[in-house]
Structures are given as C-alpha cells and as structure tokens.
Amino acid sequence: MKTIKVNTPSKSYNVISGSGAICELIPSLENSVGKCRLAVLTDDNVDSLFKDKLEGLFQAAGYSYIKYVIKNGEASKNPETLFAFLEFMASEGITRSDCVVAFGGGVVGDLAGFAASVYQRGIKLIQIPTTLLSMVDSSVGGKTAVDLKAGKNLAGSFWQPSAVICDTDFTKTLKKEVFRDGCAEVIKYGVILDDALFDKLGGGIENCLEYAVCRSIELKRDIVEGDERDTGMRAILNFGHTFGHAIEKLSNFSVSHGAAVAKGMVIAAKVARALGISDLTHEISGILLSYGFDLSCAYSAKEIASSAMSDKKKAQGKLSLILPEKIGKCVIYPIPADSLLSLLEAVKL
Ligand code: GLY
C-alpha cells in the first residue's frame, strides 16, 4: 500500500493506493474531513457487491451516512440524476460542513464530484473508485462532469477531493471488458510518460497491478500539479482520446471508452508516422493486441474527422493532437482543424 501526495493550487490531498486500501478509509476520513455526515453516491452494481463492507466501516467508526443509489452506466450521468442527488442531500439536511463520498466507477465519481462542487456552493468530497479506469484516471485530478444532449462531459467543474482511496481488490469483481477498459488508460501512461511502465505492462498487468495503479496515479499527479485547470500540459492525458472520442460517438457508445481509446492510440501512432515524428505503430499495437483489444476501425477518415471536429477540444479552428515521439515521451501537435481530414486520409486506418 502506498500514499501518494497530491498538491494542486486549490487543494492538497492523499491518494492511498494498493490491495486492502479500504482499511485506511476511516483514518483517512478522520484526517481529511473530520467527523461529519457522509452523503454516499453509488450505483446498483457496486451497492449490491460492497454495501456491507462500506457501511460496516462507517457504523463501526460512528460515522452517520445517507446513501443515494443510481442505475449503473453512462446514461445516468445527466443533469437529472445530478439534481435528484442534490435534492436528496437537501431533503436529508446535509450541510456545508458535511461530505460527499463517491463509491463507484467513473460515472459515480464524475457525478458525485460535480454535486459536491455545487451543493451549498461546494462541500467536501472523498473518492473511492472501484474500477481500474476510475482509479488511474477520473478519481484523481478534480475533473467532474455530467453529459448534455449535445455531448459527453459538457457541464462540469474542477473540484479536488479531500482524499482518494484506491483499493485494487475492488477490480477483482470487474467484468473482463470493464477491467480491460482501464488497461487502455494504464498503457496510455506508459506510452506518453514512462517507458519502464510500458515495458512492465508488456509482461501482463496481472503481474504488476498494484505497481501499475500507483505509478499511473503518480504520473497523473505530476501533470495535474503543473496544470490543474487543463490549459497546457494536461492535454497529453488525452493521448488517443481525440480519435477515441470520435469512435465512441460514431458507434453510439457501443464501443466502450477504453476500447475506443485503444483504437485512438493506434490512429495517433499512425498519424505520427505519417508526419515523420516516430514509427511506434507496431509497438503500440503489439501491446494493445496482447491485452485483447480489437484495433480494427469501422469508420472512414471522413467520418472520424467530422466527429473529431465536433469535439469540445477543438478551439478557434485548431486541434491539438497528442502524438508519441518515443515510448515514454509525446508531443502536443497543433494542426489547423481543417487539415485533419487530409492527414487521416494519408493514413491507413
Ligand atoms: N482524464 C484526463 C484529465 O483528467 O485531464
């Protein structure tokens, strides 16, 4: 088990990561938020698997809590669910000195974080991620959001948690595809920031899960500390995401986030090759194939370009591509948005 300290301009907090980290929940609550009422947001899957564990810990430590259970899945990440949870907290008399607890994957974490940031103009937040994806990405760094009809994550806030408890044992109950989704993000960190992590992952994540989670969080921490509000270097965390989001949208979200990011990373590697920046297509595809990702692309250059152009990251006619330079290093490569199509047409998708 390891404690990773995160110091952002707006807040400093600890992430406790490793097998059995949930045992550190109560000491961590006592240190970071003190004795207050807890408003737990979770989903029906997580609730049925782990409610006894969490509630047992709260009861033994004398924490009073209320709980709001949402239906699992991205469809819940909307303004209606957000406001229903806010109304629930208000009706239960949650005050400004109380604390929201996000217990679940990325959808729960993003919704709970957003709710904590706006309830009575902002209350404390504890993240307890239960999926690999939310452990290595969404629970750390303070991004919160709900989806709007026009697209994913279009309303949200930056709201750092007071503590994050990443117990890797929760990943044992994940479906294979859900676990693999998180692997795409871990492999991403290796490609953009850490060749040693990339090499280790080549031997299979099951042989280094605690290390991989911890290292991913440290790498994300280093980026977020330097660019909390995502105006510069934090963009590199979107490696594979511009094309990945385009594919997710084109598939009507039948391709999952991690599966789409895996395809997006390979497209980015091919673009880097077409631009003469690097030739890592073989290496990046190789590791992703060994994790069982399907790297085929069912969409044309034209479809991907127009879907990517509608992405919120396109600013003033420019698009920033994140391209690998070598394993462990990437570049932010701005291009005029209208040159994306010709670039993709030069690449065999
Ligand atoms: N998920 C990307 C970020 O936190 O910036």
mmCIF file with all atom_site columns, C-alpha atoms and ligand atoms in Angstrom, residues 137 143 220 234 237, ligand 1:
data_model
loop_
_atom_site.group_PDB
_atom_site.id
_atom_site.type_symbol
_atom_site.label_atom_id
_atom_site.label_alt_id
_atom_site.label_comp_id
_atom_site.label_asym_id
_atom_site.label_entity_id
_atom_site.label_seq_id
_atom_site.pdbx_PDB_ins_code
_atom_site.Cartn_x
_atom_site.Cartn_y
_atom_site.Cartn_z
_atom_site.occupancy
_atom_site.B_iso_or_equiv
_atom_site.pdbx_formal_charge
_atom_site.auth_seq_id
_atom_site.auth_comp_id
_atom_site.auth_asym_id
_atom_site.auth_atom_id
_atom_site.pdbx_PDB_model_num
ATOM   1  C CA . ASP A 1 137 ? -7.852  8.456  -14.205 1.00 0.00 ? 137 ASP A CA 1
ATOM   2  C CA . LYS A 1 143 ? -12.419 16.912 -13.150 1.00 0.00 ? 143 LYS A CA 1
ATOM   3  C CA . LYS A 1 220 ? -1.186  11.833 -13.458 1.00 0.00 ? 220 LYS A CA 1
ATOM   4  C CA . ARG A 1 234 ? -2.604  18.263 -19.026 1.00 0.00 ? 234 ARG A CA 1
ATOM   5  C CA . LEU A 1 237 ? -3.509  12.853 -20.881 1.00 0.00 ? 237 LEU A CA 1
HETATM 6  N N1 . GLY B 2 .   ? -8.854  12.480 -17.944 1.00 0.00 ? 1   GLY B N1 1
HETATM 7  C C1 . GLY B 2 .   ? -7.982  13.489 -18.351 1.00 0.00 ? 1   GLY B C1 1
HETATM 8  C C2 . GLY B 2 .   ? -7.722  14.508 -17.301 1.00 0.00 ? 1   GLY B C2 1
HETATM 9  O O1 . GLY B 2 .   ? -8.014  14.288 -16.142 1.00 0.00 ? 1   GLY B O1 1
HETATM 10 O O2 . GLY B 2 .   ? -7.219  15.566 -17.628 1.00 0.00 ? 1   GLY B O2 1
#
